[in-house]
mmCIF file of C-alpha atoms in Angstrom:
data_model
loop_
_atom_site.group_PDB
_atom_site.id
_atom_site.type_symbol
_atom_site.label_atom_id
_atom_site.label_comp_id
_atom_site.label_asym_id
_atom_site.label_seq_id
_atom_site.Cartn_x
_atom_site.Cartn_y
_atom_site.Cartn_z
ATOM 1 C CA UNK A 1 26.760 -52.620 29.873
ATOM 2 C CA UNK A 2 30.530 -52.735 29.032
ATOM 3 C CA UNK A 3 28.798 -52.558 25.678
ATOM 4 C CA UNK A 4 26.625 -49.485 26.229
ATOM 5 C CA UNK A 5 30.030 -47.334 27.824
ATOM 6 C CA UNK A 6 32.234 -48.066 24.595
ATOM 7 C CA UNK A 7 29.149 -46.718 22.605
ATOM 8 C CA UNK A 8 28.563 -44.020 24.707
ATOM 9 C CA UNK A 9 32.747 -43.395 24.452
ATOM 10 C CA UNK A 10 33.071 -43.708 20.655
ATOM 11 C CA UNK A 11 30.003 -41.016 20.852
ATOM 12 C CA UNK A 12 31.893 -38.702 22.685
ATOM 13 C CA UNK A 13 34.870 -39.334 20.233
ATOM 14 C CA UNK A 14 32.733 -38.881 17.205
ATOM 15 C CA UNK A 15 31.598 -35.095 19.002
ATOM 16 C CA UNK A 16 34.811 -33.997 20.073
ATOM 17 C CA UNK A 17 36.709 -34.674 16.755
ATOM 18 C CA UNK A 18 33.827 -33.219 14.013
ATOM 19 C CA UNK A 19 33.971 -30.006 16.497
ATOM 20 C CA UNK A 20 36.166 -27.511 14.873
ATOM 21 C CA UNK A 21 38.676 -25.407 17.525
ATOM 22 C CA UNK A 22 37.329 -22.915 19.958
ATOM 23 C CA UNK A 23 37.885 -19.402 18.343
ATOM 24 C CA UNK A 24 41.212 -18.331 20.072
ATOM 25 C CA UNK A 25 42.990 -21.542 18.572
ATOM 26 C CA UNK A 26 41.528 -20.906 15.202
ATOM 27 C CA UNK A 27 40.415 -17.302 14.599
ATOM 28 C CA UNK A 28 41.172 -17.019 10.457
ATOM 29 C CA UNK A 29 37.882 -19.910 10.939
ATOM 30 C CA UNK A 30 36.423 -17.529 14.002
ATOM 31 C CA UNK A 31 36.196 -14.482 11.082
ATOM 32 C CA UNK A 32 35.283 -16.392 8.274
ATOM 33 C CA UNK A 33 32.292 -17.486 10.124
ATOM 34 C CA UNK A 34 31.675 -13.862 11.087
ATOM 35 C CA UNK A 35 31.904 -12.398 7.636
ATOM 36 C CA UNK A 36 29.763 -15.030 6.185
ATOM 37 C CA UNK A 37 27.053 -14.601 9.085
ATOM 38 C CA UNK A 38 26.722 -10.898 8.083
ATOM 39 C CA UNK A 39 26.551 -11.737 4.149
ATOM 40 C CA UNK A 40 23.561 -13.700 4.802
ATOM 41 C CA UNK A 41 22.154 -11.212 7.562
ATOM 42 C CA UNK A 42 22.308 -8.605 5.108
ATOM 43 C CA UNK A 43 19.525 -10.560 3.574
ATOM 44 C CA UNK A 44 17.812 -10.639 6.147
ATOM 45 C CA UNK A 45 18.215 -6.762 6.974
ATOM 46 C CA UNK A 46 17.209 -5.536 3.399
ATOM 47 C CA UNK A 47 13.711 -6.547 3.403
ATOM 48 C CA UNK A 48 13.523 -6.085 7.072
ATOM 49 C CA UNK A 49 13.919 -2.974 5.880
ATOM 50 C CA UNK A 50 10.708 -3.088 3.957
ATOM 51 C CA UNK A 51 8.546 -5.235 6.472
ATOM 52 C CA UNK A 52 9.572 -2.022 8.884
ATOM 53 C CA UNK A 53 8.851 0.648 6.493
ATOM 54 C CA UNK A 54 5.282 -0.598 6.095
ATOM 55 C CA UNK A 55 4.578 -1.235 10.053
ATOM 56 C CA UNK A 56 6.541 2.547 10.457
ATOM 57 C CA UNK A 57 4.058 4.032 7.388
ATOM 58 C CA UNK A 58 1.141 2.869 7.961
ATOM 59 C CA UNK A 59 0.956 -0.045 11.427
ATOM 60 C CA UNK A 60 0.390 -3.048 9.768
ATOM 61 C CA UNK A 61 2.512 -6.081 9.277
ATOM 62 C CA UNK A 62 2.150 -7.673 6.016
ATOM 63 C CA UNK A 63 2.988 -10.987 5.892
ATOM 64 C CA UNK A 64 2.747 -11.081 2.290
ATOM 65 C CA UNK A 65 6.084 -9.107 1.743
ATOM 66 C CA UNK A 66 7.783 -11.584 0.751
ATOM 67 C CA UNK A 67 5.754 -13.167 -1.846
ATOM 68 C CA UNK A 68 5.484 -9.789 -2.995
ATOM 69 C CA UNK A 69 8.720 -8.959 -3.542
ATOM 70 C CA UNK A 70 9.723 -12.771 -5.466
ATOM 71 C CA UNK A 71 6.344 -11.194 -7.538
ATOM 72 C CA UNK A 72 8.570 -8.183 -8.713
ATOM 73 C CA UNK A 73 12.089 -9.895 -8.625
ATOM 74 C CA UNK A 74 10.218 -12.658 -11.227
ATOM 75 C CA UNK A 75 9.155 -9.272 -13.407
ATOM 76 C CA UNK A 76 12.827 -7.787 -13.031
ATOM 77 C CA UNK A 77 14.333 -11.266 -14.489
ATOM 78 C CA UNK A 78 11.163 -10.654 -17.433
ATOM 79 C CA UNK A 79 12.250 -6.913 -18.169
ATOM 80 C CA UNK A 80 15.890 -7.853 -17.916
ATOM 81 C CA UNK A 81 15.298 -10.624 -21.273
ATOM 82 C CA UNK A 82 14.815 -7.341 -22.965
ATOM 83 C CA UNK A 83 16.767 -4.703 -21.931
ATOM 84 C CA UNK A 84 19.445 -3.668 -20.242
ATOM 85 C CA UNK A 85 20.281 -4.295 -16.596
ATOM 86 C CA UNK A 86 19.965 -0.923 -15.141
ATOM 87 C CA UNK A 87 16.322 0.456 -17.442
ATOM 88 C CA UNK A 88 15.241 -2.655 -15.898
ATOM 89 C CA UNK A 89 16.119 -2.115 -12.707
ATOM 90 C CA UNK A 90 14.557 0.983 -11.939
ATOM 91 C CA UNK A 91 11.577 -0.048 -14.470
ATOM 92 C CA UNK A 92 10.992 -2.836 -11.631
ATOM 93 C CA UNK A 93 10.796 -0.211 -8.950
ATOM 94 C CA UNK A 94 8.196 1.904 -10.493
ATOM 95 C CA UNK A 95 6.331 -1.656 -11.229
ATOM 96 C CA UNK A 96 6.234 -2.516 -7.939
ATOM 97 C CA UNK A 97 6.223 1.088 -5.777
ATOM 98 C CA UNK A 98 2.490 1.322 -8.622
ATOM 99 C CA UNK A 99 1.444 -2.434 -7.351
ATOM 100 C CA UNK A 100 2.393 -1.868 -3.675
ATOM 101 C CA UNK A 101 -0.298 1.660 -3.967
ATOM 102 C CA UNK A 102 -2.512 0.095 -5.932
ATOM 103 C CA UNK A 103 -3.222 -2.997 -3.817
ATOM 104 C CA UNK A 104 -3.411 -0.833 -0.236
ATOM 105 C CA UNK A 105 -6.479 1.239 -2.541
ATOM 106 C CA UNK A 106 -8.064 -1.683 -3.499
ATOM 107 C CA UNK A 107 -7.403 -4.508 -1.215
ATOM 108 C CA UNK A 108 -6.267 -3.226 2.423
ATOM 109 C CA UNK A 109 -8.632 0.050 1.619
ATOM 110 C CA UNK A 110 -12.066 -1.762 2.253
ATOM 111 C CA UNK A 111 -10.586 -2.879 5.205
ATOM 112 C CA UNK A 112 -9.007 0.286 7.147
ATOM 113 C CA UNK A 113 -11.599 0.417 10.081
ATOM 114 C CA UNK A 114 -11.794 -2.989 10.442
ATOM 115 C CA UNK A 115 -10.115 -4.637 13.653
ATOM 116 C CA UNK A 116 -5.743 -5.413 12.576
ATOM 117 C CA UNK A 117 -6.594 -9.109 12.560
ATOM 118 C CA UNK A 118 -8.483 -8.466 9.313
ATOM 119 C CA UNK A 119 -5.999 -6.756 7.696
ATOM 120 C CA UNK A 120 -3.315 -9.637 9.200
ATOM 121 C CA UNK A 121 -5.105 -12.354 7.341
ATOM 122 C CA UNK A 122 -5.845 -10.254 4.203
ATOM 123 C CA UNK A 123 -1.444 -9.983 4.120
ATOM 124 C CA UNK A 124 -1.267 -14.005 4.600
ATOM 125 C CA UNK A 125 -4.304 -13.963 1.555
ATOM 126 C CA UNK A 126 -1.327 -11.667 -0.213
ATOM 127 C CA UNK A 127 1.059 -14.570 -0.113
ATOM 128 C CA UNK A 128 -0.965 -17.258 -0.997
ATOM 129 C CA UNK A 129 -2.389 -14.594 -4.103
ATOM 130 C CA UNK A 130 1.550 -13.983 -5.458
ATOM 131 C CA UNK A 131 2.601 -17.771 -5.047
ATOM 132 C CA UNK A 132 -0.166 -18.646 -6.980
ATOM 133 C CA UNK A 133 -0.065 -15.596 -10.108
ATOM 134 C CA UNK A 134 3.808 -16.525 -10.370
ATOM 135 C CA UNK A 135 3.752 -20.252 -10.671
ATOM 136 C CA UNK A 136 0.619 -19.525 -13.489
ATOM 137 C CA UNK A 137 2.755 -17.076 -14.868
ATOM 138 C CA UNK A 138 6.600 -18.084 -14.763
ATOM 139 C CA UNK A 139 6.516 -22.245 -13.940
ATOM 140 C CA UNK A 140 7.507 -23.573 -11.157
ATOM 141 C CA UNK A 141 11.290 -24.225 -12.717
ATOM 142 C CA UNK A 142 14.450 -21.801 -10.800
ATOM 143 C CA UNK A 143 15.122 -19.253 -13.217
ATOM 144 C CA UNK A 144 18.882 -18.184 -13.726
ATOM 145 C CA UNK A 145 19.502 -14.576 -11.952
ATOM 146 C CA UNK A 146 22.847 -13.050 -11.712
ATOM 147 C CA UNK A 147 25.435 -12.176 -10.180
ATOM 148 C CA UNK A 148 25.526 -8.976 -12.044
ATOM 149 C CA UNK A 149 28.128 -6.695 -13.698
ATOM 150 C CA UNK A 150 27.158 -3.172 -12.906
ATOM 151 C CA UNK A 151 27.854 -0.730 -15.526
ATOM 152 C CA UNK A 152 28.693 3.138 -13.976
ATOM 153 C CA UNK A 153 30.159 5.531 -15.935
ATOM 154 C CA UNK A 154 33.616 5.365 -15.805
ATOM 155 C CA UNK A 155 34.107 1.667 -14.269
ATOM 156 C CA UNK A 156 32.558 -1.814 -14.026
ATOM 157 C CA UNK A 157 32.390 -4.444 -10.706
ATOM 158 C CA UNK A 158 31.617 -7.527 -11.757
ATOM 159 C CA UNK A 159 29.668 -8.838 -8.492
ATOM 160 C CA UNK A 160 31.142 -12.648 -8.927
ATOM 161 C CA UNK A 161 33.847 -14.002 -7.445
ATOM 162 C CA UNK A 162 35.238 -13.129 -3.368
ATOM 163 C CA UNK A 163 37.273 -10.080 -2.051
ATOM 164 C CA UNK A 164 40.315 -11.362 0.309
ATOM 165 C CA UNK A 165 42.465 -10.716 3.162
ATOM 166 C CA UNK A 166 44.468 -13.758 3.701
ATOM 167 C CA UNK A 167 42.421 -16.802 4.202
ATOM 168 C CA UNK A 168 39.513 -14.784 4.810
ATOM 169 C CA UNK A 169 36.859 -14.229 2.377
ATOM 170 C CA UNK A 170 34.042 -13.072 1.353
ATOM 171 C CA UNK A 171 31.255 -12.401 -1.496
ATOM 172 C CA UNK A 172 31.303 -9.312 -4.219
ATOM 173 C CA UNK A 173 28.012 -9.815 -4.054
ATOM 174 C CA UNK A 174 27.851 -9.986 -0.575
ATOM 175 C CA UNK A 175 29.437 -7.078 0.116
ATOM 176 C CA UNK A 176 27.122 -5.028 -2.658
ATOM 177 C CA UNK A 177 23.944 -6.540 -0.281
ATOM 178 C CA UNK A 178 25.444 -4.851 2.613
ATOM 179 C CA UNK A 179 26.125 -1.887 1.219
ATOM 180 C CA UNK A 180 22.300 -1.729 -0.523
ATOM 181 C CA UNK A 181 21.046 -2.257 2.582
ATOM 182 C CA UNK A 182 23.012 0.650 4.518
ATOM 183 C CA UNK A 183 22.242 3.004 1.791
ATOM 184 C CA UNK A 184 18.600 1.938 1.968
ATOM 185 C CA UNK A 185 18.542 2.486 6.443
ATOM 186 C CA UNK A 186 19.894 6.025 5.432
ATOM 187 C CA UNK A 187 17.138 6.985 2.914
ATOM 188 C CA UNK A 188 14.822 5.405 5.302
ATOM 189 C CA UNK A 189 16.007 7.489 8.443
ATOM 190 C CA UNK A 190 16.287 10.724 6.021
ATOM 191 C CA UNK A 191 13.143 10.306 4.807
ATOM 192 C CA UNK A 192 11.134 9.546 8.490
ATOM 193 C CA UNK A 193 13.034 11.941 10.021
ATOM 194 C CA UNK A 194 13.839 14.920 8.039
ATOM 195 C CA UNK A 195 11.113 14.716 5.483
ATOM 196 C CA UNK A 196 7.281 16.286 5.739
ATOM 197 C CA UNK A 197 6.275 13.175 3.526
ATOM 198 C CA UNK A 198 8.012 11.059 6.041
ATOM 199 C CA UNK A 199 6.331 13.177 9.405
ATOM 200 C CA UNK A 200 2.940 13.252 7.590
ATOM 201 C CA UNK A 201 3.609 9.564 6.679
ATOM 202 C CA UNK A 202 4.448 8.344 10.939
ATOM 203 C CA UNK A 203 1.180 10.666 12.398
ATOM 204 C CA UNK A 204 -0.983 8.691 9.787
ATOM 205 C CA UNK A 205 0.402 5.355 11.483
ATOM 206 C CA UNK A 206 0.350 6.517 14.899
ATOM 207 C CA UNK A 207 -3.275 7.842 14.713
ATOM 208 C CA UNK A 208 -5.184 8.720 11.224
ATOM 209 C CA UNK A 209 -8.108 10.130 12.707
ATOM 210 C CA UNK A 210 -5.873 12.701 14.345
ATOM 211 C CA UNK A 211 -4.179 12.909 10.867
ATOM 212 C CA UNK A 212 -7.105 13.672 8.912
ATOM 213 C CA UNK A 213 -8.412 16.987 11.508
ATOM 214 C CA UNK A 214 -4.905 18.240 10.903
ATOM 215 C CA UNK A 215 -4.957 18.198 6.821
ATOM 216 C CA UNK A 216 -2.919 14.619 6.175
ATOM 217 C CA UNK A 217 -4.357 13.167 3.187
ATOM 218 C CA UNK A 218 -4.013 9.578 4.956
ATOM 219 C CA UNK A 219 -5.302 7.218 2.434
ATOM 220 C CA UNK A 220 -2.865 8.758 0.333
ATOM 221 C CA UNK A 221 -0.320 8.161 2.977
ATOM 222 C CA UNK A 222 -0.945 5.044 3.197
ATOM 223 C CA UNK A 223 -0.534 4.501 -0.234
ATOM 224 C CA UNK A 224 2.612 5.644 -0.655
ATOM 225 C CA UNK A 225 3.908 3.773 2.283
ATOM 226 C CA UNK A 226 2.809 -0.100 0.764
ATOM 227 C CA UNK A 227 4.203 1.508 -2.761
ATOM 228 C CA UNK A 228 7.542 2.614 -0.821
ATOM 229 C CA UNK A 229 7.901 -0.993 0.812
ATOM 230 C CA UNK A 230 7.210 -2.896 -2.432
ATOM 231 C CA UNK A 231 9.706 -0.997 -4.171
ATOM 232 C CA UNK A 232 11.947 -1.106 -1.477
ATOM 233 C CA UNK A 233 11.183 -5.887 -1.261
ATOM 234 C CA UNK A 234 11.442 -5.451 -4.859
ATOM 235 C CA UNK A 235 15.472 -4.576 -4.137
ATOM 236 C CA UNK A 236 15.626 -7.210 -1.417
ATOM 237 C CA UNK A 237 14.416 -9.010 -3.928
ATOM 238 C CA UNK A 238 16.815 -8.481 -6.459
ATOM 239 C CA UNK A 239 19.451 -9.538 -3.838
ATOM 240 C CA UNK A 240 18.526 -12.256 -2.651
ATOM 241 C CA UNK A 241 17.675 -13.858 -6.099
ATOM 242 C CA UNK A 242 21.271 -13.355 -6.813
ATOM 243 C CA UNK A 243 22.607 -15.595 -4.000
ATOM 244 C CA UNK A 244 19.937 -17.717 -3.611
ATOM 245 C CA UNK A 245 18.552 -18.347 -7.186
ATOM 246 C CA UNK A 246 15.275 -17.283 -8.251
ATOM 247 C CA UNK A 247 11.744 -19.643 -7.724
ATOM 248 C CA UNK A 248 8.871 -19.300 -6.127
ATOM 249 C CA UNK A 249 9.673 -20.597 -3.033
ATOM 250 C CA UNK A 250 13.317 -18.338 -2.476
ATOM 251 C CA UNK A 251 11.956 -15.468 -0.173
ATOM 252 C CA UNK A 252 9.972 -17.599 1.472
ATOM 253 C CA UNK A 253 12.824 -18.423 4.590
ATOM 254 C CA UNK A 254 14.375 -15.541 4.166
ATOM 255 C CA UNK A 255 11.085 -13.590 5.462
ATOM 256 C CA UNK A 256 10.839 -15.994 8.401
ATOM 257 C CA UNK A 257 14.268 -14.219 9.348
ATOM 258 C CA UNK A 258 13.479 -10.505 7.758
ATOM 259 C CA UNK A 259 10.454 -10.627 10.170
ATOM 260 C CA UNK A 260 12.842 -11.364 13.183
ATOM 261 C CA UNK A 261 15.000 -9.141 12.597
ATOM 262 C CA UNK A 262 12.650 -6.323 12.358
ATOM 263 C CA UNK A 263 11.419 -7.271 15.528
ATOM 264 C CA UNK A 264 14.510 -8.065 17.393
ATOM 265 C CA UNK A 265 16.203 -4.345 16.378
ATOM 266 C CA UNK A 266 12.233 -2.669 16.461
ATOM 267 C CA UNK A 267 9.810 -2.652 14.388
ATOM 268 C CA UNK A 268 9.530 1.241 14.018
ATOM 269 C CA UNK A 269 13.014 1.552 12.946
ATOM 270 C CA UNK A 270 15.162 0.879 9.559
ATOM 271 C CA UNK A 271 18.530 1.121 12.251
ATOM 272 C CA UNK A 272 17.342 -1.539 14.767
ATOM 273 C CA UNK A 273 16.238 -3.667 10.797
ATOM 274 C CA UNK A 274 20.046 -3.593 9.781
ATOM 275 C CA UNK A 275 21.316 -4.044 13.361
ATOM 276 C CA UNK A 276 18.907 -7.045 13.854
ATOM 277 C CA UNK A 277 19.368 -8.888 10.454
ATOM 278 C CA UNK A 278 23.516 -8.875 10.571
ATOM 279 C CA UNK A 279 22.513 -10.551 14.288
ATOM 280 C CA UNK A 280 20.745 -13.235 13.432
ATOM 281 C CA UNK A 281 22.861 -13.891 10.783
ATOM 282 C CA UNK A 282 26.250 -14.045 12.550
ATOM 283 C CA UNK A 283 24.583 -15.813 15.574
ATOM 284 C CA UNK A 284 23.271 -18.468 13.152
ATOM 285 C CA UNK A 285 26.602 -19.184 11.540
ATOM 286 C CA UNK A 286 28.228 -19.635 15.026
ATOM 287 C CA UNK A 287 26.104 -21.481 16.429
ATOM 288 C CA UNK A 288 25.752 -23.752 12.862
ATOM 289 C CA UNK A 289 29.606 -24.009 12.875
ATOM 290 C CA UNK A 290 30.798 -24.427 16.514
ATOM 291 C CA UNK A 291 27.759 -26.751 17.974
ATOM 292 C CA UNK A 292 28.724 -30.360 17.269
ATOM 293 C CA UNK A 293 26.231 -31.858 13.925
ATOM 294 C CA UNK A 294 25.694 -34.413 16.548
ATOM 295 C CA UNK A 295 23.536 -32.448 18.547
ATOM 296 C CA UNK A 296 21.067 -31.797 15.515
ATOM 297 C CA UNK A 297 20.498 -28.400 13.880
ATOM 298 C CA UNK A 298 20.691 -25.601 16.368
ATOM 299 C CA UNK A 299 22.092 -22.732 14.212
ATOM 300 C CA UNK A 300 17.876 -21.677 13.724
ATOM 301 C CA UNK A 301 17.178 -22.557 17.424
ATOM 302 C CA UNK A 302 19.624 -20.298 19.396
ATOM 303 C CA UNK A 303 19.129 -17.356 17.178
ATOM 304 C CA UNK A 304 15.160 -17.274 18.464
ATOM 305 C CA UNK A 305 16.378 -17.940 21.850
ATOM 306 C CA UNK A 306 18.876 -14.442 21.331
ATOM 307 C CA UNK A 307 15.172 -13.443 20.553
ATOM 308 C CA UNK A 308 13.409 -14.370 23.051
ATOM 309 C CA UNK A 309 16.001 -13.523 25.263
ATOM 310 C CA UNK A 310 16.080 -9.614 23.938
ATOM 311 C CA UNK A 311 12.807 -8.897 24.178
ATOM 312 C CA UNK A 312 12.398 -10.015 27.317
ATOM 313 C CA UNK A 313 14.435 -7.162 27.970
ATOM 314 C CA UNK A 314 12.800 -5.346 25.912
ATOM 315 C CA UNK A 315 9.653 -5.350 24.346
ATOM 316 C CA UNK A 316 9.764 -2.909 21.935
ATOM 317 C CA UNK A 317 13.057 -4.875 20.055
ATOM 318 C CA UNK A 318 16.816 -3.265 20.479
ATOM 319 C CA UNK A 319 16.409 0.037 19.059
ATOM 320 C CA UNK A 320 12.287 0.170 19.362
ATOM 321 C CA UNK A 321 10.731 3.427 21.111
ATOM 322 C CA UNK A 322 7.610 2.358 23.717
ATOM 323 C CA UNK A 323 4.338 4.093 22.971
ATOM 324 C CA UNK A 324 3.258 6.846 25.093
ATOM 325 C CA UNK A 325 -0.304 7.135 25.607
ATOM 326 C CA UNK A 326 -2.115 9.865 27.473
ATOM 327 C CA UNK A 327 -4.841 9.353 29.727
#
């Protein structure tokens, strides 16, 4: 018994010694973890925006979104070996948009009137197809991908290295990722709230029969939704590849958190995608820092526990809107 008591006491001493000081004793560590969480959360948010876009415009959850983004990022890598950054980037967006529209027309359109589960199975098939194609074309080895130097008209921005304020630092690339996510969110908000195209896309997602009756070209709206989502996914893939590298599995884990971010913030809300992504990133980081490592890896558990608690209070997510039906 004495030996057991000594072992337990020794274990508790290790747990105490390995636990960092609380935030009020070391605010710089707390601030650093929050900023690091925002950095990782920005990656979740930018891919969550692609998930929200396709759901809001077509009412379909695309489980192949991450692999489509990975595939278009490989295309971007191929272009960047042949031409400067900006032409390669914009050409990638065009290719991604065309690919998304073609997938909707050739693959999703035949199951348009089928049960929703059929479309879900098709998107899971896209996940497998794009993984296999990427392995076939580019092989299993990771590719070097940035960070880049952004050349503008009168100045350059080097995305390598950190930006520091005292003892707290954040990477320039993480700042650029966050800024890109906010810009995409603002553009999507304007698209869906202030343009006829966005209103037609929303109407198509809510009721395709009624949309056809009022003259909305439903097929074209679905293709536009898939095309725009693929383009946003390509942007997300480029930023993810610069942060974690480019390989066939580089976006698989990010997609899980992107879906979680979209659900947490609300599947029909671009603002919710940003808030959800940043929240999950910060909570994961804080849990991974302040929970003793001897307890086990709890950052993932805490992040998804937060989602469950929020959805128990707001089933549609933080910014999601409850659907109203007239009877």
